[in-house]
Protein backbone atom coordinates (compact mmCIF):
# COMPACT_ATOMS: atom_id res chain seq x y z
CA UNK A 1 0.00 0.00 0.00
CA UNK A 2 2.79 2.41 0.93
CA UNK A 3 4.58 1.59 -2.33
CA UNK A 4 1.42 2.30 -4.30
CA UNK A 5 1.00 5.70 -2.61
CA UNK A 6 4.67 6.50 -3.24
CA UNK A 7 4.36 5.61 -6.94
CA UNK A 8 1.24 7.75 -7.25
CA UNK A 9 2.99 10.70 -5.61
CA UNK A 10 5.97 10.26 -7.96
CA UNK A 11 3.67 10.23 -10.99
CA UNK A 12 1.95 13.38 -9.76
CA UNK A 13 5.27 15.15 -9.30
CA UNK A 14 6.45 14.09 -12.79
CA UNK A 15 3.17 15.37 -14.25
CA UNK A 16 3.57 18.67 -12.40
CA UNK A 17 7.10 19.16 -13.76
CA UNK A 18 5.89 18.30 -17.28
CA UNK A 19 2.99 20.77 -17.12
CA UNK A 20 5.32 23.50 -15.81
CA UNK A 21 7.74 22.72 -18.64
CA UNK A 22 5.01 22.91 -21.30
CA UNK A 23 3.88 26.21 -19.79
CA UNK A 24 7.34 27.59 -20.30
CA UNK A 25 7.32 26.11 -23.82
CA UNK A 26 4.27 28.24 -24.66
CA UNK A 27 5.80 31.21 -22.81
CA UNK A 28 8.96 31.14 -24.93
CA UNK A 29 7.01 30.54 -28.12
CA UNK A 30 5.16 33.80 -27.68
CA UNK A 31 8.11 35.81 -26.39
CA UNK A 32 10.12 34.95 -29.48
CA UNK A 33 7.43 34.88 -32.17
CA UNK A 34 7.45 38.65 -32.70
CA UNK A 35 11.21 38.66 -33.25
CA UNK A 36 10.70 35.97 -35.90
CA UNK A 37 7.82 37.63 -37.76
CA UNK A 38 8.78 41.26 -37.07
CA UNK A 39 9.77 42.26 -40.60
CA UNK A 40 7.20 40.09 -42.39
CA UNK A 41 4.25 41.19 -40.23
CA UNK A 42 5.09 44.91 -40.20
CA UNK A 43 5.51 44.98 -43.98
CA UNK A 44 2.19 43.17 -44.33
CA UNK A 45 0.29 45.79 -42.30
CA UNK A 46 1.78 48.61 -44.36
CA UNK A 47 4.80 49.86 -42.36
CA UNK A 48 7.41 51.45 -44.69
CA UNK A 49 10.75 49.62 -44.72
CA UNK A 50 12.54 52.67 -43.27
CA UNK A 51 10.26 52.57 -40.19
CA UNK A 52 10.36 48.82 -39.51
CA UNK A 53 13.14 48.92 -36.91
CA UNK A 54 11.60 51.90 -35.05
CA UNK A 55 8.08 50.42 -34.97
CA UNK A 56 9.48 47.01 -34.09
CA UNK A 57 11.29 48.40 -31.04
CA UNK A 58 8.06 50.18 -30.01
CA UNK A 59 6.04 46.95 -30.16
CA UNK A 60 8.64 44.82 -28.35
CA UNK A 61 8.92 47.49 -25.65
CA UNK A 62 5.13 47.38 -25.17
CA UNK A 63 5.32 43.60 -24.80
CA UNK A 64 8.13 43.92 -22.25
CA UNK A 65 6.18 46.55 -20.32
CA UNK A 66 3.30 44.09 -20.15
CA UNK A 67 5.70 41.51 -18.73
CA UNK A 68 6.85 43.96 -16.08
CA UNK A 69 3.31 44.78 -14.98
CA UNK A 70 2.12 41.17 -15.25
CA UNK A 71 5.09 39.92 -13.25
CA UNK A 72 4.00 42.01 -10.27
CA UNK A 73 0.30 41.14 -10.60
CA UNK A 74 0.71 37.37 -11.05
CA UNK A 75 3.46 37.16 -8.44
CA UNK A 76 1.20 38.71 -5.80
CA UNK A 77 -1.73 36.50 -6.84
CA UNK A 78 0.51 33.43 -6.58
CA UNK A 79 1.46 34.22 -2.97
CA UNK A 80 -1.97 35.39 -1.85
CA UNK A 81 -4.26 32.89 -3.61
CA UNK A 82 -2.03 30.04 -4.78
CA UNK A 83 0.36 29.08 -7.56
CA UNK A 84 -2.28 27.05 -9.43
CA UNK A 85 -4.59 30.04 -9.94
CA UNK A 86 -1.71 31.84 -11.68
CA UNK A 87 -1.13 28.87 -13.99
CA UNK A 88 -4.77 28.95 -15.11
CA UNK A 89 -5.30 32.71 -15.30
CA UNK A 90 -2.09 33.60 -17.09
CA UNK A 91 -2.42 31.01 -19.85
CA UNK A 92 -6.06 31.95 -20.51
CA UNK A 93 -5.22 35.65 -20.97
CA UNK A 94 -2.19 34.82 -23.10
CA UNK A 95 -4.15 32.47 -25.39
CA UNK A 96 -6.93 34.98 -26.07
CA UNK A 97 -4.42 37.78 -26.77
CA UNK A 98 -2.36 35.64 -29.12
CA UNK A 99 -5.38 34.70 -31.21
CA UNK A 100 -6.37 38.39 -31.34
CA UNK A 101 -2.85 39.18 -32.59
CA UNK A 102 -3.59 37.21 -35.74
CA UNK A 103 -6.23 39.78 -36.75
CA UNK A 104 -4.26 43.07 -36.38
CA UNK A 105 -3.94 45.54 -39.25
CA UNK A 106 -2.17 48.55 -37.68
CA UNK A 107 0.82 49.21 -35.43
CA UNK A 108 -1.07 50.60 -32.42
CA UNK A 109 -3.45 47.64 -32.19
CA UNK A 110 -0.48 45.30 -32.65
CA UNK A 111 1.33 46.98 -29.75
CA UNK A 112 -1.70 47.00 -27.42
CA UNK A 113 -2.35 43.29 -27.93
CA UNK A 114 1.36 42.48 -27.47
CA UNK A 115 1.12 44.40 -24.17
CA UNK A 116 -1.87 42.28 -23.06
CA UNK A 117 -0.12 39.08 -24.17
CA UNK A 118 2.91 40.18 -22.15
CA UNK A 119 0.75 40.51 -19.02
CA UNK A 120 -0.62 37.01 -19.59
CA UNK A 121 2.77 35.45 -20.19
CA UNK A 122 4.33 37.01 -17.13
CA UNK A 123 2.93 34.43 -14.72
CA UNK A 124 4.00 31.26 -16.52
CA UNK A 125 7.65 30.76 -15.62
CA UNK A 126 7.54 32.11 -12.07
CA UNK A 127 4.56 30.02 -11.01
CA UNK A 128 6.02 26.90 -12.62
CA UNK A 129 9.48 27.33 -11.06
CA UNK A 130 7.93 28.11 -7.65
CA UNK A 131 5.77 24.96 -7.75
CA UNK A 132 8.69 22.75 -8.80
CA UNK A 133 11.15 24.12 -6.22
CA UNK A 134 8.57 23.77 -3.45
CA UNK A 135 7.47 20.26 -4.42
CA UNK A 136 10.79 18.51 -5.11
CA UNK A 137 13.42 17.79 -2.46
CA UNK A 138 16.38 20.16 -2.19
CA UNK A 139 18.61 17.44 -3.68
CA UNK A 140 16.41 17.09 -6.79
CA UNK A 141 14.82 20.51 -7.35
CA UNK A 142 17.72 21.59 -9.56
CA UNK A 143 16.95 18.73 -11.93
CA UNK A 144 13.27 19.68 -11.92
CA UNK A 145 13.86 23.30 -12.89
CA UNK A 146 16.40 22.18 -15.50
CA UNK A 147 13.75 19.98 -17.14
CA UNK A 148 11.28 22.88 -17.10
CA UNK A 149 13.74 25.19 -18.85
CA UNK A 150 15.15 22.58 -21.25
CA UNK A 151 11.72 21.56 -22.58
CA UNK A 152 10.36 25.07 -22.40
CA UNK A 153 13.13 26.67 -24.39
CA UNK A 154 12.27 24.49 -27.38
CA UNK A 155 9.17 26.67 -27.67
CA UNK A 156 11.46 29.25 -29.26
CA UNK A 157 12.65 26.63 -31.76
CA UNK A 158 9.06 25.80 -32.72
CA UNK A 159 8.30 29.53 -33.01
CA UNK A 160 11.22 29.89 -35.42
CA UNK A 161 9.89 27.08 -37.61
CA UNK A 162 6.23 28.15 -37.56
CA UNK A 163 7.13 31.83 -37.97
CA UNK A 164 8.76 31.14 -41.34
CA UNK A 165 5.32 30.43 -42.77
CA UNK A 166 2.37 32.83 -42.43
CA UNK A 167 2.76 35.21 -39.46
CA UNK A 168 -0.95 35.30 -38.66
CA UNK A 169 -1.06 31.50 -38.53
CA UNK A 170 1.93 31.62 -36.17
CA UNK A 171 -0.08 33.70 -33.68
CA UNK A 172 -3.16 31.46 -34.02
CA UNK A 173 -0.92 28.44 -33.37
CA UNK A 174 0.40 30.02 -30.17
CA UNK A 175 -3.12 30.69 -28.91
CA UNK A 176 -4.19 27.13 -29.73
CA UNK A 177 -1.22 25.69 -27.84
CA UNK A 178 -2.23 27.77 -24.83
CA UNK A 179 -5.76 26.34 -24.76
CA UNK A 180 -4.41 22.77 -25.01
CA UNK A 181 -2.15 23.49 -22.03
CA UNK A 182 -5.13 24.90 -20.12
CA UNK A 183 -6.85 21.51 -20.37
CA UNK A 184 -3.71 19.67 -19.23
CA UNK A 185 -3.55 21.80 -16.09
CA UNK A 186 -6.78 20.31 -14.77
CA UNK A 187 -4.66 17.60 -13.10
CA UNK A 188 -2.15 19.84 -11.28
CA UNK A 189 -2.00 20.32 -7.50
CA UNK A 190 -0.91 23.04 -5.07
CA UNK A 191 2.45 22.88 -3.28
CA UNK A 192 2.53 21.68 0.34
CA UNK A 193 4.67 24.63 1.39
CA UNK A 194 2.07 27.08 0.10
CA UNK A 195 -0.75 25.22 1.87
CA UNK A 196 1.12 25.53 5.17
CA UNK A 197 1.83 29.22 4.53
CA UNK A 198 -1.85 29.76 3.64
CA UNK A 199 -2.84 28.83 7.20
CA UNK A 200 -0.49 31.44 8.66
CA UNK A 201 -1.53 34.98 9.50
CA UNK A 202 1.79 36.36 8.25
CA UNK A 203 1.67 38.79 5.30
CA UNK A 204 1.67 36.99 1.93
CA UNK A 205 2.32 38.40 -1.53
CA UNK A 206 3.32 41.78 -0.13
CA UNK A 207 5.40 43.25 -2.95
CA UNK A 208 6.58 46.09 -0.72
CA UNK A 209 8.32 43.59 1.59
CA UNK A 210 11.03 43.51 -1.05
CA UNK A 211 11.68 47.21 -0.50
CA UNK A 212 11.14 47.80 3.23
CA UNK A 213 14.20 45.83 4.29
CA UNK A 214 17.60 46.89 2.94
CA UNK A 215 19.13 43.41 3.00
CA UNK A 216 16.12 41.88 1.25
CA UNK A 217 16.02 44.67 -1.36
CA UNK A 218 19.72 44.32 -2.14
CA UNK A 219 19.33 40.56 -2.56
CA UNK A 220 16.35 41.11 -4.89
CA UNK A 221 18.25 43.57 -7.10
CA UNK A 222 21.21 41.15 -7.28
CA UNK A 223 18.86 38.39 -8.50
CA UNK A 224 17.72 40.65 -11.36
CA UNK A 225 21.21 41.81 -12.34
CA UNK A 226 22.67 38.30 -12.71
CA UNK A 227 20.16 37.56 -15.50
CA UNK A 228 20.31 40.85 -17.44
CA UNK A 229 23.19 39.91 -19.81
CA UNK A 230 21.25 36.91 -21.16
CA UNK A 231 18.30 38.92 -22.36
CA UNK A 232 20.58 41.59 -23.85
CA UNK A 233 22.27 38.92 -25.97
CA UNK A 234 18.96 37.52 -27.25
CA UNK A 235 16.97 40.75 -27.43
CA UNK A 236 19.62 42.94 -29.07
CA UNK A 237 22.61 41.05 -30.46
CA UNK A 238 20.66 38.18 -32.05
CA UNK A 239 17.31 39.88 -32.76
CA UNK A 240 19.11 42.69 -34.61
CA UNK A 241 21.23 40.22 -36.59
CA UNK A 242 20.33 41.78 -39.99
CA UNK A 243 21.68 45.16 -38.80
CA UNK A 244 24.79 43.61 -37.21
CA UNK A 245 25.38 41.61 -40.38
CA UNK A 246 25.61 44.83 -42.41
CA UNK A 247 28.15 46.27 -39.95
CA UNK A 248 30.25 43.09 -40.12
CA UNK A 249 30.16 42.94 -43.91
CA UNK A 250 28.13 39.74 -44.08
CA UNK A 251 28.31 37.89 -47.38
CA UNK A 252 24.49 37.59 -47.33
CA UNK A 253 21.77 39.19 -45.15
CA UNK A 254 21.60 37.48 -41.75
CA UNK A 255 18.24 36.09 -40.60
CA UNK A 256 17.07 37.01 -37.10
CA UNK A 257 14.71 34.03 -37.20
CA UNK A 258 17.55 31.61 -37.90
CA UNK A 259 19.69 33.26 -35.24
CA UNK A 260 16.96 33.04 -32.61
CA UNK A 261 16.23 29.41 -33.45
CA UNK A 262 19.84 28.25 -33.14
CA UNK A 263 20.45 30.44 -30.10
CA UNK A 264 17.59 28.75 -28.31
CA UNK A 265 18.63 25.27 -29.42
CA UNK A 266 22.01 26.03 -27.87
CA UNK A 267 20.36 27.60 -24.83
CA UNK A 268 18.24 24.48 -24.25
CA UNK A 269 21.29 22.21 -24.37
CA UNK A 270 23.30 24.67 -22.26
CA UNK A 271 20.51 24.74 -19.67
CA UNK A 272 20.74 20.97 -19.28
CA UNK A 273 24.52 21.16 -18.87
CA UNK A 274 24.20 24.04 -16.38
CA UNK A 275 21.61 22.17 -14.34
CA UNK A 276 23.67 19.01 -14.22
CA UNK A 277 26.85 20.98 -13.44
CA UNK A 278 25.14 22.73 -10.52
CA UNK A 279 24.03 19.34 -9.18
CA UNK A 280 27.52 17.83 -9.55
CA UNK A 281 29.35 20.81 -8.03
CA UNK A 282 26.49 21.48 -5.56
CA UNK A 283 26.91 25.15 -6.42
CA UNK A 284 24.55 27.39 -8.39
CA UNK A 285 27.00 30.31 -8.09
CA UNK A 286 29.97 28.49 -9.60
CA UNK A 287 27.81 27.34 -12.50
CA UNK A 288 26.60 30.89 -13.15
CA UNK A 289 30.16 32.21 -13.06
CA UNK A 290 31.42 29.66 -15.59
CA UNK A 291 28.58 30.31 -18.02
CA UNK A 292 28.73 34.10 -17.75
CA UNK A 293 32.45 34.14 -18.53
CA UNK A 294 31.89 31.74 -21.45
CA UNK A 295 29.03 33.89 -22.80
CA UNK A 296 31.25 37.00 -22.77
CA UNK A 297 33.92 35.21 -24.80
CA UNK A 298 31.37 33.86 -27.32
CA UNK A 299 29.86 37.34 -27.90
CA UNK A 300 33.34 38.80 -28.50
CA UNK A 301 33.84 36.21 -31.26
CA UNK A 302 30.50 37.22 -32.77
CA UNK A 303 31.29 40.94 -32.74
CA UNK A 304 34.65 40.26 -34.43
CA UNK A 305 33.25 38.01 -37.18
CA UNK A 306 34.15 40.19 -40.18
CA UNK A 307 32.72 38.92 -43.46
CA UNK A 308 30.41 36.56 -41.56
CA UNK A 309 28.51 34.00 -43.64
CA UNK A 310 25.00 32.68 -42.83
CA UNK A 311 26.53 29.30 -41.92
CA UNK A 312 29.05 30.86 -39.55
CA UNK A 313 26.28 32.98 -38.02
CA UNK A 314 24.21 29.85 -37.46
CA UNK A 315 27.06 28.14 -35.58
CA UNK A 316 27.93 31.26 -33.61
CA UNK A 317 24.28 31.62 -32.60
CA UNK A 318 24.28 28.03 -31.35
CA UNK A 319 27.52 28.52 -29.37
CA UNK A 320 26.32 31.82 -27.89
CA UNK A 321 23.05 30.13 -26.96
CA UNK A 322 24.87 27.32 -25.19
CA UNK A 323 27.01 29.80 -23.26
CA UNK A 324 23.99 31.76 -22.04
CA UNK A 325 22.30 28.51 -21.00
CA UNK A 326 22.01 29.52 -17.36
CA UNK A 327 18.36 30.66 -17.46
CA UNK A 328 17.04 27.75 -15.37
CA UNK A 329 19.89 28.08 -12.87
CA UNK A 330 19.27 31.84 -12.63
CA UNK A 331 15.55 31.35 -11.98
CA UNK A 332 16.24 28.62 -9.43
CA UNK A 333 18.63 30.93 -7.55
CA UNK A 334 15.94 33.63 -7.36
CA UNK A 335 13.30 31.19 -6.05
CA UNK A 336 15.72 29.80 -3.45
CA UNK A 337 16.67 33.18 -1.98
CA UNK A 338 13.31 34.05 -0.39
CA UNK A 339 10.61 32.65 1.93
CA UNK A 340 7.38 30.92 0.90
CA UNK A 341 5.14 33.95 1.56
CA UNK A 342 6.87 36.06 -1.13
CA UNK A 343 8.56 33.34 -3.21
CA UNK A 344 6.03 33.46 -6.04
CA UNK A 345 6.29 37.27 -6.13
CA UNK A 346 10.07 37.03 -6.45
CA UNK A 347 10.17 34.07 -8.86
CA UNK A 348 7.62 35.77 -11.13
CA UNK A 349 8.90 39.34 -11.05
CA UNK A 350 12.65 38.63 -11.31
CA UNK A 351 12.64 36.91 -14.77
CA UNK A 352 10.09 39.42 -16.05
CA UNK A 353 12.08 42.38 -14.76
CA UNK A 354 15.09 40.89 -16.55
CA UNK A 355 13.05 40.67 -19.75
CA UNK A 356 11.64 44.14 -19.10
CA UNK A 357 15.17 45.44 -18.69
CA UNK A 358 15.30 45.16 -22.47
CA UNK A 359 13.42 48.48 -22.58
CA UNK A 360 16.19 50.62 -20.97
CA UNK A 361 18.82 48.41 -22.63
CA UNK A 362 17.31 49.16 -26.05
CA UNK A 363 17.16 52.89 -25.30
CA UNK A 364 20.74 52.93 -24.00
CA UNK A 365 22.00 50.86 -26.91
CA UNK A 366 20.28 53.06 -29.52
CA UNK A 367 21.73 56.18 -27.87
CA UNK A 368 25.22 54.65 -27.88
CA UNK A 369 24.88 53.60 -31.55
CA UNK A 370 24.32 57.21 -32.58
CA UNK A 371 27.51 58.19 -30.78
CA UNK A 372 29.88 55.23 -31.22
CA UNK A 373 28.45 52.96 -33.92
CA UNK A 374 26.77 49.56 -33.54
CA UNK A 375 29.76 47.29 -32.83
CA UNK A 376 31.47 49.54 -30.26
CA UNK A 377 28.12 50.16 -28.55
CA UNK A 378 27.53 46.41 -28.35
CA UNK A 379 30.85 46.00 -26.52
CA UNK A 380 30.09 48.83 -24.11
CA UNK A 381 26.68 47.37 -23.17
CA UNK A 382 28.13 43.86 -22.86
CA UNK A 383 30.88 44.82 -20.42
CA UNK A 384 28.57 47.02 -18.33
CA UNK A 385 25.96 44.26 -17.96
CA UNK A 386 28.45 41.45 -17.37
CA UNK A 387 30.33 43.56 -14.83
CA UNK A 388 27.15 44.26 -12.87
CA UNK A 389 26.10 40.60 -13.10
CA UNK A 390 29.39 39.28 -11.74
CA UNK A 391 29.35 41.82 -8.91
CA UNK A 392 25.76 40.84 -8.02
CA UNK A 393 26.59 37.12 -8.16
CA UNK A 394 29.46 37.63 -5.70
CA UNK A 395 27.04 39.20 -3.19
CA UNK A 396 24.45 36.37 -3.19
CA UNK A 397 24.71 33.39 -0.86
CA UNK A 398 24.93 29.83 -2.19
CA UNK A 399 21.43 28.31 -2.13
CA UNK A 400 21.94 24.74 -3.41
CA UNK A 401 21.21 22.99 -0.09
CA UNK A 402 18.93 25.64 1.36
CA UNK A 403 15.71 24.55 3.11
CA UNK A 404 12.87 26.52 1.49
CA UNK A 405 10.14 25.77 4.04
CA UNK A 406 10.23 29.11 5.88
CA UNK A 407 8.60 32.54 5.70
CA UNK A 408 9.84 36.11 5.55
CA UNK A 409 8.84 38.32 8.48
Short mmCIF file of N, CA, C and O in Angstrom, two decimals, residues 21-73:
data_model
loop_
_atom_site.label_atom_id
_atom_site.label_comp_id
_atom_site.label_asym_id
_atom_site.label_seq_id
_atom_site.Cartn_x
_atom_site.Cartn_y
_atom_site.Cartn_z
N UNK A 21 6.84 22.63 -17.49
CA UNK A 21 7.74 22.72 -18.64
C UNK A 21 6.99 23.14 -19.90
O UNK A 21 7.46 23.98 -20.68
N UNK A 22 5.81 22.56 -20.12
CA UNK A 22 5.01 22.91 -21.30
C UNK A 22 4.50 24.35 -21.21
O UNK A 22 4.34 25.03 -22.22
N UNK A 23 4.26 24.82 -19.97
CA UNK A 23 3.88 26.21 -19.79
C UNK A 23 4.99 27.14 -20.23
O UNK A 23 4.75 28.16 -20.88
N UNK A 24 6.20 26.78 -19.88
CA UNK A 24 7.34 27.59 -20.30
C UNK A 24 7.58 27.47 -21.80
O UNK A 24 8.03 28.41 -22.44
N UNK A 25 7.25 26.31 -22.36
CA UNK A 25 7.32 26.11 -23.82
C UNK A 25 6.45 27.15 -24.53
O UNK A 25 6.89 27.83 -25.46
N UNK A 26 5.20 27.27 -24.07
CA UNK A 26 4.27 28.24 -24.66
C UNK A 26 4.74 29.67 -24.39
O UNK A 26 4.66 30.55 -25.26
N UNK A 27 5.26 29.90 -23.20
CA UNK A 27 5.80 31.21 -22.81
C UNK A 27 6.88 31.65 -23.79
O UNK A 27 6.83 32.77 -24.33
N UNK A 28 7.85 30.78 -24.04
CA UNK A 28 8.96 31.14 -24.93
C UNK A 28 8.52 31.27 -26.38
O UNK A 28 9.02 32.11 -27.13
N UNK A 29 7.55 30.44 -26.76
CA UNK A 29 7.01 30.54 -28.12
C UNK A 29 6.52 31.96 -28.38
O UNK A 29 6.86 32.58 -29.38
N UNK A 30 5.74 32.48 -27.45
CA UNK A 30 5.16 33.80 -27.68
C UNK A 30 6.18 34.92 -27.51
O UNK A 30 6.12 35.93 -28.21
N UNK A 31 7.10 34.76 -26.58
CA UNK A 31 8.11 35.81 -26.39
C UNK A 31 8.97 36.00 -27.64
O UNK A 31 9.40 37.10 -27.94
N UNK A 32 9.21 34.90 -28.34
CA UNK A 32 10.12 34.95 -29.48
C UNK A 32 9.41 35.18 -30.80
O UNK A 32 9.99 35.70 -31.75
N UNK A 33 8.11 34.87 -30.87
CA UNK A 33 7.43 34.88 -32.17
C UNK A 33 7.48 36.25 -32.84
O UNK A 33 7.62 36.35 -34.06
N UNK A 34 7.40 37.33 -32.06
CA UNK A 34 7.45 38.65 -32.70
C UNK A 34 8.81 38.91 -33.34
O UNK A 34 8.90 39.50 -34.41
N UNK A 35 9.87 38.49 -32.68
CA UNK A 35 11.21 38.66 -33.25
C UNK A 35 11.33 37.92 -34.58
O UNK A 35 12.01 38.37 -35.50
N UNK A 36 10.64 36.79 -34.67
CA UNK A 36 10.70 35.97 -35.90
C UNK A 36 9.91 36.63 -37.03
O UNK A 36 10.36 36.68 -38.17
N UNK A 37 8.71 37.12 -36.70
CA UNK A 37 7.82 37.63 -37.76
C UNK A 37 7.84 39.15 -37.85
O UNK A 37 7.04 39.74 -38.58
N UNK A 38 8.74 39.79 -37.14
CA UNK A 38 8.78 41.26 -37.07
C UNK A 38 8.73 41.91 -38.45
O UNK A 38 7.82 42.71 -38.74
N UNK A 39 9.68 41.60 -39.30
CA UNK A 39 9.77 42.26 -40.60
C UNK A 39 8.58 41.88 -41.48
O UNK A 39 7.92 42.74 -42.08
N UNK A 40 8.29 40.58 -41.55
CA UNK A 40 7.20 40.09 -42.39
C UNK A 40 5.85 40.71 -42.00
O UNK A 40 5.10 41.20 -42.85
N UNK A 41 5.55 40.71 -40.70
CA UNK A 41 4.25 41.19 -40.23
C UNK A 41 4.11 42.70 -40.38
O UNK A 41 3.05 43.20 -40.77
N UNK A 42 5.17 43.45 -40.08
CA UNK A 42 5.09 44.91 -40.20
C UNK A 42 4.97 45.36 -41.65
O UNK A 42 4.25 46.30 -41.96
N UNK A 43 5.68 44.68 -42.55
CA UNK A 43 5.51 44.98 -43.98
C UNK A 43 4.08 44.71 -44.42
O UNK A 43 3.49 45.48 -45.17
N UNK A 44 3.52 43.60 -43.92
CA UNK A 44 2.19 43.17 -44.33
C UNK A 44 1.10 44.14 -43.89
O UNK A 44 0.07 44.26 -44.56
N UNK A 45 1.31 44.84 -42.76
CA UNK A 45 0.29 45.79 -42.30
C UNK A 45 0.59 47.21 -42.78
O UNK A 45 -0.04 48.17 -42.33
N UNK A 46 1.57 47.34 -43.69
CA UNK A 46 1.78 48.61 -44.36
C UNK A 46 2.84 49.53 -43.78
O UNK A 46 2.88 50.72 -44.11
N UNK A 47 3.73 49.02 -42.92
CA UNK A 47 4.80 49.86 -42.36
C UNK A 47 5.91 50.01 -43.40
O UNK A 47 6.41 49.00 -43.92
N UNK A 48 6.31 51.24 -43.72
CA UNK A 48 7.41 51.45 -44.69
C UNK A 48 8.70 50.80 -44.18
O UNK A 48 8.94 50.74 -42.97
N UNK A 49 9.53 50.33 -45.09
CA UNK A 49 10.75 49.62 -44.72
C UNK A 49 11.65 50.47 -43.81
O UNK A 49 12.29 49.96 -42.90
N UNK A 50 11.68 51.78 -44.07
CA UNK A 50 12.54 52.67 -43.27
C UNK A 50 12.08 52.76 -41.82
O UNK A 50 12.86 53.12 -40.93
N UNK A 51 10.81 52.45 -41.55
CA UNK A 51 10.26 52.57 -40.19
C UNK A 51 10.17 51.24 -39.45
O UNK A 51 9.72 51.21 -38.29
N UNK A 52 10.56 50.15 -40.10
CA UNK A 52 10.36 48.82 -39.51
C UNK A 52 11.12 48.66 -38.19
O UNK A 52 10.56 48.18 -37.20
N UNK A 53 12.38 49.10 -38.15
CA UNK A 53 13.14 48.92 -36.91
C UNK A 53 12.54 49.76 -35.78
O UNK A 53 12.37 49.28 -34.65
N UNK A 54 12.17 51.01 -36.08
CA UNK A 54 11.60 51.90 -35.05
C UNK A 54 10.29 51.35 -34.51
O UNK A 54 10.09 51.28 -33.28
N UNK A 55 9.38 50.94 -35.40
CA UNK A 55 8.08 50.42 -34.97
C UNK A 55 8.25 49.07 -34.27
O UNK A 55 7.52 48.75 -33.32
N UNK A 56 9.22 48.29 -34.72
CA UNK A 56 9.48 47.01 -34.09
C UNK A 56 9.94 47.16 -32.66
O UNK A 56 9.51 46.42 -31.76
N UNK A 57 10.82 48.13 -32.41
CA UNK A 57 11.29 48.40 -31.04
C UNK A 57 10.13 48.87 -30.17
O UNK A 57 10.01 48.47 -29.00
N UNK A 58 9.24 49.70 -30.75
CA UNK A 58 8.06 50.18 -30.01
C UNK A 58 7.17 49.01 -29.57
O UNK A 58 6.76 48.92 -28.40
N UNK A 59 6.92 48.08 -30.47
CA UNK A 59 6.04 46.95 -30.16
C UNK A 59 6.68 46.01 -29.14
O UNK A 59 6.03 45.57 -28.19
N UNK A 60 7.97 45.72 -29.31
CA UNK A 60 8.64 44.82 -28.35
C UNK A 60 8.73 45.47 -26.98
O UNK A 60 8.61 44.81 -25.94
N UNK A 61 8.90 46.79 -26.94
CA UNK A 61 8.92 47.49 -25.65
C UNK A 61 7.55 47.44 -24.96
O UNK A 61 7.48 47.30 -23.73
N UNK A 62 6.47 47.51 -25.73
CA UNK A 62 5.13 47.38 -25.17
C UNK A 62 4.93 45.98 -24.58
O UNK A 62 4.36 45.81 -23.50
N UNK A 63 5.42 44.97 -25.29
CA UNK A 63 5.32 43.60 -24.80
C UNK A 63 6.10 43.45 -23.49
O UNK A 63 5.63 42.83 -22.53
N UNK A 64 7.30 44.02 -23.45
CA UNK A 64 8.13 43.92 -22.25
C UNK A 64 7.52 44.69 -21.08
O UNK A 64 7.62 44.27 -19.93
N UNK A 65 6.85 45.82 -21.38
CA UNK A 65 6.18 46.55 -20.32
C UNK A 65 5.04 45.73 -19.74
O UNK A 65 4.79 45.73 -18.53
N UNK A 66 4.35 45.00 -20.61
CA UNK A 66 3.30 44.09 -20.15
C UNK A 66 3.86 43.01 -19.24
O UNK A 66 3.24 42.65 -18.23
N UNK A 67 5.04 42.50 -19.58
CA UNK A 67 5.70 41.51 -18.73
C UNK A 67 6.05 42.08 -17.36
O UNK A 67 5.90 41.41 -16.34
N UNK A 68 6.51 43.31 -17.35
CA UNK A 68 6.85 43.96 -16.08
C UNK A 68 5.62 44.09 -15.18
O UNK A 68 5.65 43.71 -14.00
N UNK A 69 4.54 44.60 -15.75
CA UNK A 69 3.31 44.78 -14.98
C UNK A 69 2.73 43.42 -14.57
O UNK A 69 2.35 43.21 -13.41
N UNK A 70 2.67 42.50 -15.52
CA UNK A 70 2.12 41.17 -15.25
C UNK A 70 2.93 40.40 -14.23
O UNK A 70 2.37 39.65 -13.42
N UNK A 71 4.25 40.59 -14.23
CA UNK A 71 5.09 39.92 -13.25
C UNK A 71 4.70 40.27 -11.83
O UNK A 71 4.64 39.41 -10.95
N UNK A 72 4.42 41.56 -11.60
CA UNK A 72 4.00 42.01 -10.27
C UNK A 72 2.62 41.44 -9.91
O UNK A 72 2.41 40.88 -8.84
N UNK A 73 1.68 41.57 -10.86
CA UNK A 73 0.30 41.14 -10.60
C UNK A 73 0.21 39.64 -10.32
O UNK A 73 -0.34 39.20 -9.31
#
